[in-house]
Structure formats: C-alpha cells, structure tokens
Short mmCIF file of C-alpha atoms in Angstrom, two decimals:
data_model
loop_
_atom_site.label_atom_id
_atom_site.label_comp_id
_atom_site.label_asym_id
_atom_site.label_seq_id
_atom_site.Cartn_x
_atom_site.Cartn_y
_atom_site.Cartn_z
CA UNK X 1 0.00 0.00 0.00
CA UNK X 2 1.34 3.44 -0.95
CA UNK X 3 1.89 5.99 1.77
CA UNK X 4 1.85 9.76 1.54
CA UNK X 5 5.07 11.26 2.91
CA UNK X 6 4.58 14.75 4.30
CA UNK X 7 6.84 17.35 5.88
CA UNK X 8 4.99 19.28 8.58
CA UNK X 9 5.86 22.47 10.43
CA UNK X 10 6.73 21.09 13.85
CA UNK X 11 7.61 24.40 15.53
CA UNK X 12 7.87 28.04 14.52
CA UNK X 13 11.43 29.42 14.36
CA UNK X 14 12.30 31.91 17.08
CA UNK X 15 15.26 33.29 15.14
CA UNK X 16 16.94 31.52 12.22
CA UNK X 17 15.12 28.62 10.60
CA UNK X 18 16.41 25.16 11.56
CA UNK X 19 15.84 21.75 10.02
CA UNK X 20 14.46 20.75 13.43
CA UNK X 21 11.50 23.10 12.87
CA UNK X 22 10.10 20.36 10.61
CA UNK X 23 9.10 16.73 11.01
CA UNK X 24 8.49 13.95 8.49
CA UNK X 25 5.29 11.91 8.73
CA UNK X 26 3.62 9.26 6.57
CA UNK X 27 -0.06 8.51 6.23
CA UNK X 28 -2.56 7.01 3.79
CA UNK X 29 -2.86 8.44 0.29
CA UNK X 30 -6.06 10.53 0.21
CA UNK X 31 -8.99 9.70 -2.06
CA UNK X 32 -10.46 12.42 -4.27
CA UNK X 33 -14.15 13.24 -3.94
CA UNK X 34 -16.45 14.36 -6.75
CA UNK X 35 -14.88 17.23 -8.66
CA UNK X 36 -11.49 16.65 -7.07
CA UNK X 37 -8.15 15.49 -8.48
CA UNK X 38 -5.42 13.43 -6.79
CA UNK X 39 -1.93 14.60 -7.77
CA UNK X 40 1.49 13.06 -7.15
CA UNK X 41 4.25 15.64 -6.74
CA UNK X 42 7.13 15.42 -9.18
CA UNK X 43 9.12 18.60 -8.43
CA UNK X 44 8.76 21.25 -5.71
CA UNK X 45 10.04 24.82 -5.68
CA UNK X 46 11.72 26.16 -2.54
CA UNK X 47 11.26 29.93 -2.28
CA UNK X 48 12.71 32.42 0.21
CA UNK X 49 9.44 34.35 0.37
CA UNK X 50 7.74 31.41 2.11
CA UNK X 51 9.95 32.17 5.12
CA UNK X 52 8.00 35.41 5.58
CA UNK X 53 4.88 33.28 6.12
CA UNK X 54 6.58 31.49 9.02
CA UNK X 55 7.60 34.88 10.38
CA UNK X 56 4.08 36.28 10.17
CA UNK X 57 5.25 39.22 8.04
CA UNK X 58 3.42 38.20 4.85
CA UNK X 59 -0.24 39.19 5.12
CA UNK X 60 -1.21 37.08 2.11
CA UNK X 61 0.09 33.91 3.84
CA UNK X 62 -2.09 34.23 6.94
CA UNK X 63 -0.97 33.61 10.51
CA UNK X 64 1.87 31.08 10.90
CA UNK X 65 0.74 27.68 12.20
CA UNK X 66 2.30 24.40 13.34
CA UNK X 67 1.12 20.88 12.60
CA UNK X 68 0.36 21.59 8.94
CA UNK X 69 2.08 20.63 5.70
CA UNK X 70 4.69 23.18 4.66
CA UNK X 71 3.49 25.32 1.78
CA UNK X 72 5.08 24.97 -1.64
CA UNK X 73 4.29 25.10 -5.34
CA UNK X 74 5.00 22.03 -7.43
CA UNK X 75 4.64 20.30 -10.76
CA UNK X 76 2.57 17.15 -10.21
CA UNK X 77 1.19 14.26 -12.21
CA UNK X 78 -2.53 13.49 -12.03
CA UNK X 79 -3.02 10.03 -10.50
CA UNK X 80 -6.82 9.96 -10.33
CA UNK X 81 -9.39 12.48 -11.54
CA UNK X 82 -13.05 12.95 -10.69
CA UNK X 83 -13.29 15.97 -12.95
CA UNK X 84 -13.77 15.83 -16.73
CA UNK X 85 -11.14 18.52 -17.31
CA UNK X 86 -8.24 16.34 -16.14
CA UNK X 87 -7.11 12.80 -16.84
CA UNK X 88 -4.58 10.49 -15.22
CA UNK X 89 -1.13 11.31 -16.55
CA UNK X 90 -1.71 15.04 -17.03
CA UNK X 91 1.05 17.29 -15.68
CA UNK X 92 -0.18 20.25 -13.66
CA UNK X 93 1.10 23.13 -11.53
CA UNK X 94 -0.49 23.24 -8.09
CA UNK X 95 0.02 24.25 -4.48
CA UNK X 96 1.21 20.74 -3.69
CA UNK X 97 2.89 21.50 -0.38
CA UNK X 98 5.82 19.48 0.92
CA UNK X 99 4.19 16.09 0.37
CA UNK X 100 4.04 13.31 -2.20
CA UNK X 101 0.27 13.30 -2.80
CA UNK X 102 -2.27 16.13 -2.64
CA UNK X 103 -5.96 16.66 -3.40
CA UNK X 104 -7.20 19.69 -5.35
CA UNK X 105 -10.35 21.12 -6.83
CA UNK X 106 -9.98 21.24 -10.59
CA UNK X 107 -10.08 25.05 -10.63
CA UNK X 108 -6.88 25.19 -8.57
CA UNK X 109 -4.85 23.29 -11.18
CA UNK X 110 -3.11 24.56 -14.31
CA UNK X 111 -2.07 22.16 -17.06
CA UNK X 112 1.55 22.26 -18.14
CA UNK X 113 2.29 22.68 -21.84
CA UNK X 114 4.66 20.07 -23.26
CA UNK X 115 6.64 22.43 -25.50
CA UNK X 116 9.17 23.34 -22.76
CA UNK X 117 10.74 21.55 -19.81
CA UNK X 118 8.00 21.38 -17.11
CA UNK X 119 10.46 22.62 -14.47
CA UNK X 120 10.27 26.07 -16.09
CA UNK X 121 6.75 26.36 -14.60
CA UNK X 122 8.42 26.56 -11.19
CA UNK X 123 11.01 29.08 -12.38
CA UNK X 124 10.94 31.30 -15.43
CA UNK X 125 7.29 30.55 -16.28
CA UNK X 126 6.19 30.34 -12.65
CA UNK X 127 6.04 32.78 -9.76
CA UNK X 128 9.73 33.66 -10.00
CA UNK X 129 9.69 34.57 -13.67
CA UNK X 130 6.37 36.38 -13.46
CA UNK X 131 7.61 38.36 -10.45
CA UNK X 132 10.73 39.37 -12.37
CA UNK X 133 8.68 40.23 -15.47
CA UNK X 134 5.99 42.41 -13.90
CA UNK X 135 8.26 43.92 -11.27
CA UNK X 136 10.78 45.07 -13.85
CA UNK X 137 8.53 45.92 -16.78
CA UNK X 138 5.41 47.28 -15.08
CA UNK X 139 6.79 48.74 -11.85
CA UNK X 140 10.32 49.60 -13.00
CA UNK X 141 9.44 50.59 -16.58
CA UNK X 142 12.94 50.34 -18.06
CA UNK X 143 14.08 52.25 -21.11
CA UNK X 144 16.99 51.25 -23.33
CA UNK X 145 20.26 52.72 -22.11
CA UNK X 146 19.24 52.97 -18.46
CA UNK X 147 21.22 51.31 -15.65
CA UNK X 148 19.40 48.58 -13.72
CA UNK X 149 20.84 47.40 -10.40
CA UNK X 150 19.62 44.06 -8.99
CA UNK X 151 20.23 42.67 -5.50
CA UNK X 152 20.25 38.93 -4.76
CA UNK X 153 21.15 38.88 -8.43
CA UNK X 154 22.01 35.17 -8.61
CA UNK X 155 18.80 34.19 -6.81
CA UNK X 156 15.55 32.77 -8.09
CA UNK X 157 14.06 36.13 -9.14
CA UNK X 158 17.19 38.25 -9.48
CA UNK X 159 18.93 36.11 -12.09
CA UNK X 160 15.89 36.50 -14.33
CA UNK X 161 15.43 40.24 -13.72
CA UNK X 162 18.96 40.99 -14.92
CA UNK X 163 18.54 39.01 -18.11
CA UNK X 164 15.18 40.63 -18.87
CA UNK X 165 16.70 44.08 -18.33
CA UNK X 166 19.52 43.21 -20.73
CA UNK X 167 16.96 42.04 -23.31
CA UNK X 168 15.33 45.47 -22.99
CA UNK X 169 18.64 47.18 -23.80
CA UNK X 170 19.68 48.24 -20.30
CA UNK X 171 23.08 48.20 -18.62
CA UNK X 172 22.76 45.62 -15.83
CA UNK X 173 24.69 45.48 -12.55
CA UNK X 174 24.24 42.68 -10.04
CA UNK X 175 24.84 42.53 -6.29
CA UNK X 176 25.47 39.06 -4.90
CA UNK X 177 27.42 37.29 -2.16
CA UNK X 178 30.50 35.49 -3.49
CA UNK X 179 33.10 36.02 -6.20
CA UNK X 180 31.93 32.76 -7.78
CA UNK X 181 28.42 34.17 -8.12
CA UNK X 182 29.80 37.44 -9.46
CA UNK X 183 31.54 35.52 -12.26
CA UNK X 184 28.35 33.54 -12.97
CA UNK X 185 26.42 36.76 -13.46
CA UNK X 186 28.82 38.21 -15.99
CA UNK X 187 30.03 35.03 -17.70
CA UNK X 188 26.75 33.10 -18.06
CA UNK X 189 23.87 35.50 -17.55
CA UNK X 190 24.98 38.59 -19.43
CA UNK X 191 25.26 41.02 -16.54
CA UNK X 192 27.60 43.84 -17.50
CA UNK X 193 29.14 44.18 -14.03
CA UNK X 194 28.77 42.56 -10.62
CA UNK X 195 29.84 43.28 -7.04
CA UNK X 196 29.95 41.25 -3.83
CA UNK X 197 28.30 42.80 -0.78
CA UNK X 198 30.77 40.79 1.34
CA UNK X 199 33.70 42.75 -0.05
CA UNK X 200 35.46 45.09 2.38
CA UNK X 201 35.33 47.70 -0.40
CA UNK X 202 31.66 47.12 -1.31
CA UNK X 203 30.67 50.81 -1.16
CA UNK X 204 33.51 51.88 -3.49
CA UNK X 205 33.03 48.90 -5.82
CA UNK X 206 29.31 49.57 -6.14
CA UNK X 207 30.01 53.20 -7.03
CA UNK X 208 32.58 52.11 -9.62
CA UNK X 209 30.17 49.56 -11.11
CA UNK X 210 27.51 52.26 -11.58
CA UNK X 211 29.49 55.25 -12.94
CA UNK X 212 26.34 56.86 -14.36
CA UNK X 213 24.24 56.19 -11.27
CA UNK X 214 21.22 53.89 -11.08
CA UNK X 215 17.92 54.42 -12.88
CA UNK X 216 16.14 51.29 -11.59
CA UNK X 217 17.00 49.36 -8.45
CA UNK X 218 15.25 45.98 -8.18
CA UNK X 219 15.37 45.27 -4.44
CA UNK X 220 15.19 41.67 -3.25
CA UNK X 221 17.04 42.20 0.02
CA UNK X 222 16.17 45.36 1.91
CA UNK X 223 18.43 46.24 4.86
CA UNK X 224 21.89 47.70 4.37
CA UNK X 225 22.07 46.84 0.68
CA UNK X 226 18.96 48.93 0.04
CA UNK X 227 20.63 51.74 1.99
CA UNK X 228 23.73 51.53 -0.23
CA UNK X 229 21.63 51.51 -3.40
CA UNK X 230 19.68 54.58 -2.32
CA UNK X 231 22.86 56.61 -2.48
CA UNK X 232 23.51 55.62 -6.08
CA UNK X 233 20.03 56.49 -7.38
CA UNK X 234 19.61 59.14 -10.08
CA UNK X 235 16.99 61.87 -10.14
CA UNK X 236 13.54 60.51 -11.09
CA UNK X 237 14.74 56.93 -10.67
CA UNK X 238 12.65 53.96 -9.54
CA UNK X 239 13.05 51.39 -6.75
CA UNK X 240 11.11 48.14 -7.22
CA UNK X 241 10.45 46.59 -3.80
CA UNK X 242 10.14 42.86 -4.42
CA UNK X 243 11.42 41.15 -1.26
CA UNK X 244 13.35 41.58 1.96
CA UNK X 245 15.38 38.38 2.10
CA UNK X 246 17.95 39.90 4.45
CA UNK X 247 15.20 40.25 7.08
CA UNK X 248 13.21 37.01 6.65
CA UNK X 249 15.33 34.58 8.63
CA UNK X 250 15.34 36.39 11.95
CA UNK X 251 13.08 36.94 14.91
CA UNK X 252 13.95 40.66 14.98
CA UNK X 253 13.70 42.26 11.52
CA UNK X 254 15.52 45.57 11.17
CA UNK X 255 13.82 48.84 10.32
CA UNK X 256 14.13 50.81 7.11
CA UNK X 257 17.58 52.19 6.15
CA UNK X 258 18.44 55.84 6.64
CA UNK X 259 17.72 58.08 3.68
CA UNK X 260 13.98 57.35 3.60
CA UNK X 261 12.16 59.59 2.94
CA UNK X 262 14.84 62.29 2.59
CA UNK X 263 16.58 60.91 -0.51
CA UNK X 264 13.24 59.93 -2.08
CA UNK X 265 12.06 63.52 -1.82
CA UNK X 266 15.29 65.24 -2.88
CA UNK X 267 15.85 63.01 -5.91
CA UNK X 268 12.16 62.51 -6.76
CA UNK X 269 12.62 58.73 -6.52
CA UNK X 270 9.57 56.50 -6.94
CA UNK X 271 9.72 53.52 -4.53
CA UNK X 272 6.97 50.96 -5.06
CA UNK X 273 6.12 47.51 -3.77
CA UNK X 274 4.02 44.93 -5.59
CA UNK X 275 2.60 41.41 -5.38
CA UNK X 276 2.71 39.23 -8.47
CA UNK X 277 -0.79 37.86 -7.75
CA UNK X 278 -2.21 41.24 -8.73
CA UNK X 279 -1.22 40.48 -12.33
CA UNK X 280 -2.99 37.11 -12.61
CA UNK X 281 -5.13 38.23 -15.55
CA UNK X 282 -1.94 38.95 -17.52
CA UNK X 283 -0.04 35.74 -16.77
CA UNK X 284 -0.76 34.04 -20.10
CA UNK X 285 0.60 36.91 -22.20
CA UNK X 286 3.66 37.23 -19.97
CA UNK X 287 4.38 33.49 -20.24
CA UNK X 288 4.21 33.69 -24.04
CA UNK X 289 6.89 36.38 -24.12
CA UNK X 290 9.07 34.67 -21.51
CA UNK X 291 8.78 31.36 -23.36
CA UNK X 292 9.87 33.05 -26.58
CA UNK X 293 12.99 34.35 -24.81
CA UNK X 294 13.78 30.86 -23.52
CA UNK X 295 13.32 29.28 -26.94
CA UNK X 296 15.45 31.95 -28.63
CA UNK X 297 18.24 31.52 -26.08
CA UNK X 298 17.98 35.13 -24.85
CA UNK X 299 16.89 33.95 -21.40
CA UNK X 300 18.85 31.27 -19.55
CA UNK X 301 16.92 30.13 -16.44
CA UNK X 302 19.05 28.42 -13.78
CA UNK X 303 17.98 25.64 -11.42
CA UNK X 304 19.77 23.92 -8.59
CA UNK X 305 18.39 20.63 -7.38
CA UNK X 306 18.03 18.54 -4.26
CA UNK X 307 16.71 14.98 -4.44
CA UNK X 308 14.02 13.47 -2.24
CA UNK X 309 11.28 15.08 -0.17
CA UNK X 310 13.31 14.50 2.99
CA UNK X 311 15.93 16.98 1.73
CA UNK X 312 13.49 19.92 1.63
CA UNK X 313 14.21 21.34 5.13
CA UNK X 314 17.99 21.29 4.55
CA UNK X 315 17.50 22.82 1.09
CA UNK X 316 15.39 25.62 2.56
CA UNK X 317 17.84 26.42 5.37
CA UNK X 318 20.71 26.50 2.86
CA UNK X 319 18.75 28.75 0.49
CA UNK X 320 18.12 31.27 3.26
CA UNK X 321 21.88 31.32 3.86
CA UNK X 322 22.42 32.24 0.18
CA UNK X 323 23.39 28.79 -1.08
CA UNK X 324 21.22 28.70 -4.19
CA UNK X 325 21.96 29.60 -7.79
CA UNK X 326 18.75 30.44 -9.62
CA UNK X 327 15.57 28.59 -8.62
CA UNK X 328 15.96 25.86 -6.02
CA UNK X 329 13.91 22.73 -6.66
CA UNK X 330 13.33 19.43 -4.88
CA UNK X 331 13.05 16.39 -7.15
CA UNK X 332 10.40 14.41 -5.27
CA UNK X 333 9.72 11.71 -7.86
CA UNK X 334 11.28 10.74 -11.19
CA UNK X 335 9.21 11.96 -14.11
CA UNK X 336 7.88 9.12 -16.23
#
C-alpha cells in the first residue's frame, strides 16, 4: 500500500530557521471526492518568500501555524481524476505543499504545456519569472540605455530580472554574495558588471560599477544593501520593492535604512512595492513572451536541485543562507 510522505511544520522558528522546525510523517494516500483530483508531486520549488509566512510578516500567507504541511508550489502528475477537465497522466502546476500526494479542486490546477521543460513552470514561467517580469517591466518601466541594479542577483528572481533588463537594452549590474556568483552573473547571464556585498570595499566597488548612477533598483534584500543603493540612485529613478530576504530569517527584523524619505524627496525617486498575484489576468501573455525568450536563447533560467522530499528542510535552510543559484527545486519523484 502506498503511503503519503509529508513534511509538517513542527515548531515556529524563534530566530533563524532550523531543520528541526520540521518533522516527516507518513499517512494514507487521500482519495479524491467528486470534482477533485489526486496529484502526485514530481518537483517542488523552494522559495525564500515562504519564510516570511513562518515569520508572520506576509499578510497574504495568513498567521503562521504548526502541525500543517509546509506550503510549496509544485509540478505534479494526475493520479486519479473525478473531474472531466483532467485525466490520469496530465502534468499540472499546483500548491502541492511538501508532500508526495495532494488533493485539489480542478479550478486550482493549471495544465503544463509540453513544449518546454516542465520545471520552467516553477522558475521562469512560474512565480519567479512572473515576479521578475511584472516587477521590472510594469513597476520599473525600463528604457533602453538605463542602468538597472539588482540585488540577490544570482537568486531565483534576481537572475531573471537581470537578463530581462539586458533584453530590454539596459546596462545591468548585479549585487550578490561570493566572487563565484559574481563571475556567474557576468560570464553566463549577461550582466555587465557585478559586485559582492561581502567585499570590504563594497561601497567603493558599487560606485565604480555604476558610474552613471542607477535608474532602476530591483530590491530583493532590503536592509543595508537597500541603503547603499539609495545613495547611487539618479533623479527621477525607480526602486522596485520585491522582497526583503535579508530580514526574513530572523526573529527581529531591522527597520528601514536611513535616507527614507529624505533621498526619495530630494531626488524625486519613486519607490513601489508589488505582489505578483495582482497580475494574474496577464499571466498568459507574460508566459508567451518569456517562453519566446527561452526558446530563442535570450533567457537562460538556472535551477539547482536537491533529491528526495526528505531533503526539503535542509535545502530551505541552505537557500536562506544564500546557497542557491537560480531557482531551487526538490526532485520528489522521477518523471515518467
């Protein structure tokens, strides 16, 4: 008899997330009722933003709870369907959670097209890619020749933002952690320049990397890096507030950096936050354009992979410490 492995939130982190905040359990595979679909998870995405839900700082995630399956988006294969719109064997994107089997109403599932690797629906064609797309193009509104600065530039969203900005004719500068990641940005992803925030000369190196100032800053980190970027912004520039990864994995998030609102006023800077869910009606058109960039080779999505559901807690802790390159995924089951 098949069992459903699940990773549950065992305790809420008081400071940094630990693997011990989770526990592995097994139970019976659920049976779908009328209008429901049973899915078996193939691949899960691990995203830093989910940490904000455990922190209670993401209003859209609700209050943090223990004893429930950890949240996560996945690509899954339909095992049994009681809805005419889906058949066994279909590949779908769903909120699978950290478990092998999950039940969904048909309206909560999206079929995966077979013209690209399905894993792209967790990266470039999923929440990460759509966040990069709408954050840069709708909130940032880049024009050819402008300088775009991206923090967490080798991360799941950042590595896509920089490439999209380059496609739009911008000069792209990335901020990341290590020299290895700096080389990845320039050698593989087409960033024009990159700097490490761990460098003892970070302030001077950032200034040198942006000799004409910054027109758009795509902020994935908040904290001190946002403070540094503020001082490089040009008049009438834009700051896209996407995430605050530097403040997620802590029980005591820091306040805003100095310079707000003074620099915003003096330089007429527009600073705007957004949620990708607000653009749901435009997802299909965005995916068409992103898919065309993938197929043409203009966009090179990166994935790093852990194997087995049991590895998810360790993969998440490592991601929050900056260990990922591109989108982090968990290979739960081999695709048939």
